[in-house]
Amino acid sequence: MPIGRNSFIQMTKLSNVKGRITYISSHAKQENLYAVYETTERKFWRELAKCNQEEFAKSGTEGKCIEARELIIALPESFTEYQPDRLLQLFTNHFKQNYGTECIAALHHNKRKTNYHIHLIFAERKLLDEPIIKIASRNMFYDENGKHVRTKKEILGEDGEIREGFSIVKKGEVYEKKLFTAKDERFKSNSFLDEVKHSYTDLINIYVQDEKQKLQVFERGSVYLATKKIGKNNPKAQEIEADNQKRREWNRAVDMALISGVPEPKIMEVKRKEITEPIRESIARRGNRPRLFSRIVTVAVEALEFLIASVLFKKLREVPNQTEQTKTEHPEYVAENSMAVVKTTKEEKAEPEQPKMTRLASKYPKLFKVNKELEEQNSAIQKKQKQLSAKKKELSEVKGWFKGRKKKELQNEIDELKSQIRDMKDYLPRIVQKIGYRSVQEFLKDFKASQTEYSQYRTAIEKWKKETGKEPVAHGIRAKLAEKKQEIQNEQKNKQHTHSQNKDRGAR
């Protein structure tokens, strides 16, 4: 079962929109350019760049002027089967329909043809229905930043000439021409990018033919750490892979914490205090240092494992009280009452209907078994970790010059246990992926919800039985199969009986 993939959608700011458009849409500059699609004329982008530059100069803001923004949308490789022109048109019009802004997009492959993707450039401003044109009623004077000044004296130098960069707009001339609205502020927000990611991921998943290849959005604020994508010939590939290994280490610990019953808010608290805040402080003080990130995550994993141990210890003390509750909630014999309804006659109309089982509640027996497998695997990992701790302790107690062989044997055993534990942890998400879930967190949310709905259904059934004095009627798939099997068996018995009667008649 392949691991669920996250969608990749990135947004960048463009300070030279005309140059970027030329770069993404030119066959001379792109080795694998399949299609270009534009929702407006190129003149629009020239005017947009001019407008943005003018507004930026007036604002007096430092830095670079943002003329437009660009989305890079990674597509599944199976999308190469679709007609490029129509595919690009679909994705571009999807954005314009949602946000009402002009776009230009290009469909590419990288050099090695391993990354099929779309570059989509969009404007943050819209054209006004009617341009706003202002004509000077008198001479108007402007400084080097394009700001209006009151008198001519303010733009003249000591020699009485107009200083360099200063200008005059004479009476009757156009001094301001507005073609565009103000920039749409929502394009600057993090929520906008999250919205776009969900929107395009949903669109991609509509056209993915293999269910296993469907994508998901890595949620901001997740208990997990996102791993980074490594492109071909990336000079920092080794560094990124080491970074990803530490992220996977944290994610493994998160899976164990969730299965062990550590509440998500507690996990998020550890992540914030031990990872997010230390990394933010470290970058502010010393810049980006990968080795420091590794140390931070190692400490965070240890903190989370300590939290897991404390929760499990508390659970052990509460086991006697939970035994009876577990027995009453076991789902094995009511599994197939899904959507069961008792048919009533005219005389029975006053009686209440048999409660219906919800779709999620009907999944509980199956989810219960999967959850049991998760807990068993989690317990097995805990045992291995105890063995590892014992071996580490034993190694630390081995002293002396002549204990080299013993130390080496213990170190080999420790390395082997570490490898086994890592593999066992990696198997945890695979258990839920076998039934279509992408993560342990996603599975446990459904499992807990189904458990609640199933418990409510059981309570309603017991109440209904007391009120009506009847036994619930099963209408699930298994019940229908059992009924069909019984019909076949009855038919076979009738045939055998008829056959024996005919045989007896022949003997007479």
Coordinates of N, CA, C and O in Angstrom, one line a residue, residues 15-168:
S15 N 8.3 40.4 -9.1 CA 8.7 41.8 -9.2 C 9.0 42.2 -10.6 O 9.2 43.4 -10.9
N16 N 8.9 41.2 -11.5 CA 9.1 41.5 -13.0 C 8.2 40.6 -13.7 O 8.6 39.6 -14.3
V17 N 6.9 40.9 -13.7 CA 5.9 40.0 -14.3 C 6.1 39.8 -15.8 O 5.9 38.7 -16.3
K18 N 6.5 40.9 -16.5 CA 6.7 40.7 -18.0 C 7.8 39.7 -18.3 O 7.6 38.9 -19.2
G19 N 8.9 39.8 -17.5 CA 10.0 38.9 -17.8 C 9.6 37.5 -17.4 O 10.0 36.5 -18.1
R20 N 8.9 37.3 -16.3 CA 8.4 36.0 -15.9 C 7.5 35.3 -16.9 O 7.6 34.1 -17.2
I21 N 6.6 36.1 -17.5 CA 5.7 35.6 -18.5 C 6.4 35.1 -19.7 O 6.2 34.0 -20.2
T22 N 7.4 35.9 -20.1 CA 8.3 35.5 -21.3 C 9.0 34.2 -21.0 O 9.0 33.3 -21.8
Y23 N 9.5 34.1 -19.7 CA 10.3 32.9 -19.3 C 9.4 31.6 -19.4 O 9.8 30.6 -19.9
I24 N 8.2 31.7 -18.8 CA 7.4 30.4 -18.7 C 6.7 30.1 -20.0 O 6.3 28.9 -20.2
S25 N 6.5 31.1 -20.9 CA 5.7 30.8 -22.1 C 6.6 30.7 -23.4 O 6.0 30.5 -24.5
S26 N 7.9 30.7 -23.3 CA 8.7 30.7 -24.4 C 9.3 29.3 -24.7 O 9.9 28.7 -23.8
H27 N 9.1 28.8 -25.9 CA 9.7 27.5 -26.3 C 11.2 27.6 -26.3 O 11.9 26.6 -26.1
A28 N 11.8 28.7 -26.5 CA 13.2 28.9 -26.6 C 13.8 28.8 -25.2 O 15.0 28.3 -25.0
K29 N 13.0 29.1 -24.2 CA 13.6 29.1 -22.8 C 13.1 27.8 -22.0 O 13.7 27.5 -21.0
Q30 N 12.1 27.1 -22.6 CA 11.6 25.9 -21.9 C 11.7 24.7 -22.8 O 11.2 24.7 -23.9
E31 N 12.4 23.7 -22.3 CA 12.7 22.5 -23.1 C 11.4 21.6 -23.3 O 11.2 21.1 -24.3
N32 N 10.6 21.6 -22.2 CA 9.4 20.8 -22.3 C 8.1 21.7 -22.0 O 7.5 21.6 -20.9
L33 N 7.8 22.5 -22.9 CA 6.6 23.4 -22.8 C 5.5 22.8 -23.6 O 5.6 22.6 -24.9
Y34 N 4.4 22.4 -23.0 CA 3.3 21.7 -23.7 C 2.1 22.6 -24.1 O 1.4 22.4 -25.1
A35 N 1.9 23.7 -23.3 CA 0.7 24.5 -23.6 C 0.8 25.8 -22.8 O 1.5 25.9 -21.8
V36 N 0.3 26.9 -23.4 CA 0.2 28.2 -22.8 C -1.3 28.7 -22.9 O -1.9 28.5 -24.0
Y37 N -1.8 29.2 -21.8 CA -3.2 29.7 -21.9 C -3.3 31.0 -21.2 O -2.8 31.2 -20.1
E38 N -4.0 32.0 -21.9 CA -4.1 33.3 -21.4 C -5.6 33.7 -21.3 O -6.4 33.5 -22.2
T39 N -6.0 34.4 -20.2 CA -7.4 34.9 -20.1 C -7.5 36.3 -20.6 O -8.7 36.8 -20.6
T40 N -6.5 37.0 -21.0 CA -6.5 38.4 -21.4 C -5.3 38.6 -22.3 O -4.4 37.8 -22.5
E41 N -5.3 39.8 -22.9 CA -4.2 40.2 -23.8 C -2.9 40.5 -23.0 O -3.0 40.9 -21.9
R42 N -1.8 40.4 -23.7 CA -0.5 40.7 -23.1 C -0.4 42.2 -22.6 O 0.3 42.5 -21.7
K43 N -1.1 43.1 -23.3 CA -1.1 44.5 -23.0 C -1.5 44.7 -21.6 O -1.1 45.6 -20.9
F44 N -2.4 43.8 -21.1 CA -2.9 43.9 -19.7 C -1.8 43.9 -18.7 O -1.7 44.7 -17.8
W45 N -0.8 43.0 -18.9 CA 0.3 42.8 -18.0 C 1.3 44.0 -18.0 O 1.8 44.3 -17.0
R46 N 1.4 44.6 -19.2 CA 2.3 45.7 -19.3 C 1.7 46.9 -18.5 O 2.4 47.6 -17.8
E47 N 0.4 47.1 -18.7 CA -0.3 48.2 -17.9 C -0.3 47.9 -16.4 O -0.2 48.8 -15.6
L48 N -0.5 46.6 -16.1 CA -0.5 46.2 -14.7 C 0.8 46.5 -14.0 O 0.9 47.1 -12.9
A49 N 1.9 46.1 -14.7 CA 3.3 46.4 -14.2 C 3.5 47.9 -14.0 O 4.0 48.3 -12.9
K50 N 3.1 48.7 -14.9 CA 3.3 50.1 -14.9 C 2.5 50.7 -13.7 O 3.0 51.5 -12.9
C51 N 1.2 50.3 -13.5 CA 0.4 50.7 -12.4 C 1.0 50.4 -11.1 O 1.1 51.2 -10.2
N52 N 1.5 49.1 -10.9 CA 2.0 48.7 -9.7 C 3.3 49.5 -9.3 O 3.5 49.9 -8.2
Q53 N 4.1 49.7 -10.3 CA 5.4 50.5 -10.1 C 5.1 51.9 -9.7 O 5.7 52.5 -8.8
E54 N 4.1 52.5 -10.3 CA 3.7 53.9 -10.0 C 3.2 54.0 -8.5 O 3.5 54.9 -7.8
E55 N 2.3 53.0 -8.2 CA 1.7 53.0 -6.8 C 2.8 52.7 -5.8 O 2.8 53.3 -4.7
F56 N 3.8 51.9 -6.2 CA 4.9 51.5 -5.2 C 5.7 52.8 -5.0 O 6.1 53.0 -3.8
A57 N 6.0 53.5 -6.0 CA 6.8 54.7 -5.9 C 6.2 55.8 -5.0 O 6.8 56.4 -4.2
K58 N 4.9 55.9 -5.2 CA 4.1 56.9 -4.4 C 4.1 56.5 -2.9 O 4.1 57.4 -2.1
S59 N 4.1 55.2 -2.6 CA 4.0 54.7 -1.2 C 5.3 55.0 -0.5 O 5.3 55.1 0.8
G60 N 6.4 55.1 -1.2 CA 7.7 55.3 -0.5 C 8.2 54.1 0.2 O 9.1 54.2 1.0
T61 N 7.6 52.9 -0.1 CA 8.0 51.7 0.6 C 9.4 51.2 0.1 O 9.7 51.3 -1.1
E62 N 10.2 50.6 1.0 CA 11.5 50.1 0.6 C 11.3 48.6 0.1 O 10.3 48.0 0.4
G63 N 12.3 48.1 -0.6 CA 12.2 46.8 -1.1 C 11.8 46.7 -2.6 O 12.0 47.7 -3.3
K64 N 11.2 45.6 -3.0 CA 10.8 45.4 -4.4 C 9.3 45.6 -4.5 O 8.5 45.1 -3.7
C65 N 8.9 46.1 -5.7 CA 7.5 46.2 -6.0 C 7.0 44.8 -6.4 O 7.6 44.2 -7.3
I66 N 5.8 44.4 -5.9 CA 5.2 43.2 -6.3 C 4.2 43.5 -7.4 O 3.2 44.1 -7.2
E67 N 4.5 43.0 -8.6 CA 3.7 43.3 -9.8 C 2.6 42.2 -9.9 O 1.5 42.6 -10.5
A68 N 2.8 41.0 -9.5 CA 1.8 39.9 -9.6 C 2.3 38.8 -8.8 O 3.3 38.9 -8.1
R69 N 1.5 37.7 -8.7 CA 1.9 36.5 -8.0 C 1.8 35.3 -8.9 O 1.0 35.3 -9.9
E70 N 2.5 34.2 -8.5 CA 2.6 33.0 -9.3 C 2.3 31.8 -8.4 O 2.9 31.7 -7.3
L71 N 1.5 30.9 -8.9 CA 1.3 29.6 -8.3 C 2.0 28.5 -9.1 O 1.9 28.5 -10.3
I72 N 2.7 27.6 -8.4 CA 3.3 26.4 -9.1 C 2.5 25.2 -8.6 O 2.5 25.0 -7.3
I73 N 1.8 24.5 -9.5 CA 0.9 23.4 -9.1 C 1.5 22.1 -9.7 O 1.5 21.9 -10.9
A74 N 1.9 21.2 -8.8 CA 2.5 19.9 -9.2 C 1.3 19.0 -9.6 O 0.3 18.9 -8.8
L75 N 1.4 18.3 -10.7 CA 0.3 17.4 -11.1 C 0.8 16.0 -11.1 O 2.0 15.7 -11.2
P76 N -0.1 15.0 -10.9 CA 0.3 13.6 -10.9 C 0.8 13.3 -12.3 O 0.3 13.8 -13.3
E77 N 1.8 12.4 -12.4 CA 2.3 12.0 -13.7 C 1.3 11.4 -14.7 O 1.4 11.4 -15.9
S78 N 0.2 10.8 -14.1 CA -0.8 10.2 -14.9 C -1.6 11.2 -15.7 O -2.2 10.9 -16.7
F79 N -1.4 12.5 -15.3 CA -2.2 13.6 -16.1 C -1.5 13.9 -17.4 O -2.1 14.6 -18.2
T80 N -0.4 13.3 -17.7 CA 0.2 13.4 -19.1 C -0.7 12.7 -20.1 O -0.6 13.0 -21.3
E81 N -1.6 11.9 -19.6 CA -2.5 11.2 -20.6 C -3.6 12.1 -21.1 O -4.3 11.9 -22.1
Y82 N -3.9 13.2 -20.3 CA -4.9 14.2 -20.8 C -4.3 15.2 -21.8 O -3.1 15.4 -21.8
Q83 N -5.2 15.7 -22.6 CA -4.8 16.7 -23.6 C -4.3 18.0 -22.9 O -5.0 18.6 -22.2
P84 N -3.0 18.3 -23.2 CA -2.4 19.5 -22.5 C -3.2 20.8 -22.5 O -3.4 21.4 -21.5
D85 N -3.7 21.2 -23.7 CA -4.4 22.4 -23.9 C -5.6 22.5 -23.0 O -5.9 23.5 -22.3
R86 N -6.4 21.4 -23.0 CA -7.7 21.4 -22.3 C -7.4 21.3 -20.8 O -8.1 21.9 -20.0
L87 N -6.4 20.5 -20.4 CA -6.0 20.4 -19.0 C -5.6 21.8 -18.4 O -6.1 22.2 -17.3
L88 N -4.8 22.5 -19.1 CA -4.3 23.8 -18.7 C -5.5 24.8 -18.6 O -5.6 25.6 -17.7
Q89 N -6.3 24.8 -19.6 CA -7.5 25.6 -19.7 C -8.4 25.4 -18.5 O -8.9 26.3 -17.8
L90 N -8.6 24.1 -18.1 CA -9.4 23.7 -17.0 C -8.9 24.3 -15.7 O -9.6 25.0 -14.9
F91 N -7.6 24.2 -15.4 CA -7.0 24.6 -14.2 C -6.9 26.2 -14.1 O -7.1 26.7 -13.0
T92 N -6.7 26.8 -15.3 CA -6.6 28.3 -15.3 C -8.0 28.9 -15.0 O -8.2 29.8 -14.2
N93 N -9.0 28.4 -15.8 CA -10.4 28.9 -15.6 C -10.9 28.6 -14.2 O -11.8 29.4 -13.7
H94 N -10.5 27.6 -13.6 CA -10.9 27.2 -12.2 C -10.5 28.4 -11.3 O -11.3 28.8 -10.5
F95 N -9.3 28.9 -11.5 CA -8.8 30.0 -10.6 C -9.6 31.3 -10.9 O -10.0 32.0 -10.0
K96 N -9.7 31.6 -12.2 CA -10.4 32.8 -12.6 C -11.9 32.8 -12.2 O -12.4 33.9 -11.7
Q97 N -12.5 31.7 -12.3 CA -13.9 31.6 -11.8 C -14.0 31.8 -10.3 O -15.0 32.5 -9.9
N98 N -13.1 31.3 -9.5 CA -13.1 31.4 -8.1 C -12.8 32.8 -7.6 O -13.3 33.3 -6.6
Y99 N -11.8 33.5 -8.3 CA -11.3 34.8 -7.8 C -11.5 36.0 -8.7 O -11.2 37.1 -8.3
G100 N -12.0 35.7 -9.9 CA -12.3 36.8 -10.8 C -11.2 37.6 -11.3 O -11.4 38.8 -11.6
T101 N -10.0 37.1 -11.3 CA -8.8 37.9 -11.7 C -8.2 37.3 -13.0 O -8.3 36.1 -13.2
E102 N -7.5 38.1 -13.7 CA -6.9 37.6 -15.0 C -5.6 36.7 -14.7 O -4.9 37.0 -13.8
C103 N -5.4 35.8 -15.6 CA -4.3 34.8 -15.4 C -3.6 34.5 -16.7 O -4.2 34.7 -17.8
I104 N -2.4 34.1 -16.6 CA -1.7 33.5 -17.7 C -1.0 32.2 -17.2 O -0.4 32.3 -16.1
A105 N -1.1 31.1 -17.9 CA -0.5 29.8 -17.3 C 0.2 29.1 -18.4 O -0.1 29.2 -19.6
A106 N 1.2 28.2 -17.9 CA 1.9 27.4 -18.8 C 2.1 26.0 -18.2 O 2.2 25.9 -17.0
L107 N 2.0 25.0 -19.0 CA 2.2 23.6 -18.6 C 3.5 23.1 -19.0 O 3.9 23.1 -20.2
H108 N 4.3 22.6 -18.0 CA 5.7 22.2 -18.2 C 6.0 20.8 -17.7 O 5.2 20.3 -16.9
H109 N 7.1 20.3 -18.2 CA 7.8 19.2 -17.5 C 9.2 19.7 -17.2 O 9.7 20.6 -17.9
N110 N 9.8 19.1 -16.2 CA 11.2 19.5 -15.9 C 12.1 18.8 -17.0 O 11.6 18.0 -17.8
K111 N 13.4 19.0 -16.9 CA 14.3 18.4 -17.9 C 14.2 16.9 -18.0 O 14.2 16.2 -19.0
R112 N 14.2 16.2 -16.8 CA 14.1 14.8 -16.7 C 12.7 14.2 -16.9 O 12.5 13.0 -16.8
K113 N 11.7 15.1 -17.0 CA 10.3 14.6 -17.2 C 9.9 13.8 -16.0 O 9.2 12.8 -16.1
T114 N 10.2 14.3 -14.8 CA 9.8 13.7 -13.6 C 8.8 14.6 -12.8 O 8.3 14.1 -11.7
N115 N 8.6 15.8 -13.2 CA 7.8 16.7 -12.5 C 6.9 17.5 -13.5 O 7.3 18.5 -14.1
Y116 N 5.6 17.0 -13.6 CA 4.7 17.6 -14.5 C 4.0 18.7 -13.7 O 3.4 18.5 -12.6
H117 N 4.0 20.0 -14.1 CA 3.5 21.1 -13.3 C 3.0 22.2 -14.1 O 3.3 22.4 -15.3
I118 N 2.2 23.1 -13.4 CA 1.6 24.3 -14.0 C 2.2 25.5 -13.4 O 2.3 25.5 -12.1
H119 N 2.6 26.5 -14.2 CA 2.9 27.8 -13.6 C 1.7 28.7 -13.9 O 1.3 28.9 -15.1
L120 N 1.1 29.3 -12.9 CA -0.1 30.1 -13.1 C 0.2 31.5 -12.5 O 0.3 31.6 -11.3
I121 N 0.3 32.5 -13.3 CA 0.5 33.9 -12.9 C -0.9 34.6 -12.8 O -1.7 34.5 -13.8
F122 N -1.1 35.3 -11.7 CA -2.4 36.0 -11.6 C -2.2 37.4 -11.1 O -1.2 37.7 -10.4
A123 N -3.1 38.3 -11.5 CA -3.1 39.7 -11.1 C -3.8 39.9 -9.7 O -4.8 39.2 -9.5
E124 N -3.2 40.8 -8.9 CA -3.9 41.2 -7.7 C -4.9 42.3 -7.8 O -5.6 42.6 -6.9
R125 N -4.8 42.9 -9.0 CA -5.8 44.0 -9.3 C -6.7 43.6 -10.5 O -6.3 42.8 -11.3
K126 N -7.8 44.3 -10.6 CA -8.8 44.0 -11.7 C -8.9 45.3 -12.5 O -8.7 46.4 -11.9
L127 N -9.2 45.2 -13.7 CA -9.5 46.4 -14.6 C -10.8 47.1 -14.1 O -11.8 46.4 -13.8
L128 N -10.8 48.4 -14.0 CA -12.0 49.1 -13.7 C -13.0 49.1 -14.9 O -12.5 49.0 -16.1
D129 N -14.2 49.1 -14.6 CA -15.2 49.1 -15.7 C -15.1 50.3 -16.6 O -15.2 50.2 -17.8
E130 N -14.8 51.4 -15.9 CA -14.5 52.7 -16.6 C -13.2 53.3 -16.1 O -13.1 53.5 -14.9
P131 N -12.2 53.6 -16.9 CA -11.0 54.2 -16.4 C -11.3 55.5 -15.8 O -12.2 56.3 -16.2
I132 N -10.5 55.8 -14.7 CA -10.6 57.1 -14.0 C -9.5 58.0 -14.6 O -8.3 57.8 -14.4
I133 N -9.9 59.1 -15.3 CA -8.9 60.0 -15.9 C -9.1 61.4 -15.3 O -10.2 62.0 -15.4
K134 N -8.0 61.9 -14.7 CA -8.1 63.2 -14.1 C -7.2 64.2 -14.9 O -6.1 63.9 -15.2
I135 N -7.8 65.4 -15.2 CA -7.1 66.5 -16.0 C -6.8 67.6 -15.1 O -7.6 68.1 -14.3
A136 N -5.6 68.1 -15.2 CA -5.1 69.2 -14.4 C -5.8 70.5 -14.7 O -5.9 70.9 -15.9
S137 N -6.3 71.2 -13.7 CA -7.0 72.5 -13.8 C -6.0 73.6 -13.7 O -6.4 74.8 -14.0
R138 N -4.8 73.3 -13.3 CA -3.7 74.2 -13.3 C -2.4 73.4 -13.3 O -2.4 72.2 -13.3
N139 N -1.3 74.1 -13.5 CA 0.0 73.4 -13.5 C 0.2 72.7 -12.2 O 0.0 73.2 -11.1
M140 N 0.7 71.4 -12.3 CA 0.9 70.6 -11.1 C 2.4 70.1 -11.1 O 3.0 69.8 -12.1
F141 N 2.9 70.1 -9.9 CA 4.4 69.8 -9.7 C 4.6 68.5 -8.9 O 3.9 68.3 -7.9
Y142 N 5.6 67.7 -9.4 CA 5.8 66.4 -8.7 C 7.3 66.3 -8.4 O 8.2 66.7 -9.2
D143 N 7.6 65.7 -7.2 CA 9.0 65.4 -6.9 C 9.5 64.1 -7.5 O 8.8 63.5 -8.3
E144 N 10.8 63.8 -7.1 CA 11.4 62.6 -7.8 C 10.7 61.3 -7.5 O 10.9 60.3 -8.2
N145 N 9.9 61.3 -6.4 CA 9.1 60.0 -6.1 C 7.7 60.0 -6.7 O 6.9 59.1 -6.4
G146 N 7.4 61.1 -7.5 CA 6.1 61.1 -8.1 C 5.0 61.7 -7.2 O 3.8 61.7 -7.6
K147 N 5.4 62.3 -6.1 CA 4.5 62.8 -5.1 C 4.2 64.3 -5.5 O 5.1 65.1 -5.9
H148 N 2.9 64.7 -5.4 CA 2.5 66.0 -5.7 C 3.0 67.0 -4.7 O 2.9 66.8 -3.5
V149 N 3.6 68.1 -5.1 CA 4.1 69.2 -4.2 C 3.3 70.5 -4.6 O 2.8 70.6 -5.7
R150 N 3.2 71.4 -3.6 CA 2.3 72.5 -3.8 C 2.8 73.6 -4.8 O 2.0 74.1 -5.6
T151 N 4.1 73.9 -4.7 CA 4.6 75.1 -5.5 C 5.7 74.7 -6.4 O 6.4 73.7 -6.1
K152 N 5.9 75.5 -7.4 CA 7.0 75.3 -8.4 C 8.4 75.4 -7.7 O 9.3 74.7 -8.0
K153 N 8.4 76.3 -6.7 CA 9.7 76.6 -6.0 C 10.3 75.3 -5.4 O 11.5 75.1 -5.3
E154 N 9.4 74.4 -5.0 CA 9.9 73.1 -4.3 C 10.6 72.2 -5.3 O 11.2 71.2 -4.9
I155 N 10.4 72.4 -6.6 CA 11.0 71.5 -7.6 C 12.2 72.1 -8.3 O 12.9 71.5 -9.1
L156 N 12.5 73.4 -8.0 CA 13.6 74.1 -8.6 C 14.9 74.0 -7.8 O 14.9 73.9 -6.6
G157 N 16.0 73.9 -8.5 CA 17.3 73.9 -7.9 C 17.8 75.3 -7.6 O 17.1 76.3 -7.9
E158 N 19.0 75.5 -7.1 CA 19.6 76.8 -6.8 C 19.8 77.6 -8.1 O 19.8 78.9 -8.0
D159 N 19.9 76.9 -9.2 CA 20.1 77.6 -10.5 C 18.8 78.0 -11.1 O 18.8 78.6 -12.2
G160 N 17.7 77.7 -10.5 CA 16.4 78.1 -11.0 C 15.8 77.1 -12.0 O 14.7 77.3 -12.5
E161 N 16.6 76.0 -12.3 CA 16.1 75.0 -13.2 C 15.4 73.9 -12.5 O 15.7 73.7 -11.3
I162 N 14.6 73.1 -13.2 CA 13.9 72.0 -12.6 C 14.9 70.9 -12.2 O 15.7 70.5 -13.1
R163 N 14.9 70.5 -11.0 CA 15.8 69.4 -10.6 C 15.5 68.1 -11.3 O 14.4 67.8 -11.7
E164 N 16.6 67.3 -11.4 CA 16.5 66.0 -12.0 C 15.5 65.1 -11.3 O 15.5 64.9 -10.1
G165 N 14.6 64.5 -12.1 CA 13.7 63.6 -11.6 C 12.3 64.2 -11.2 O 11.3 63.6 -11.0
F166 N 12.3 65.6 -11.1 CA 11.1 66.3 -10.8 C 10.4 66.7 -12.1 O 11.0 66.7 -13.2
S167 N 9.1 66.9 -12.0 CA 8.3 67.1 -13.3 C 7.2 68.1 -13.1 O 6.8 68.4 -11.9
I168 N 6.7 68.6 -14.2 CA 5.5 69.5 -14.2 C 4.4 68.9 -15.2 O 4.8 68.4 -16.3

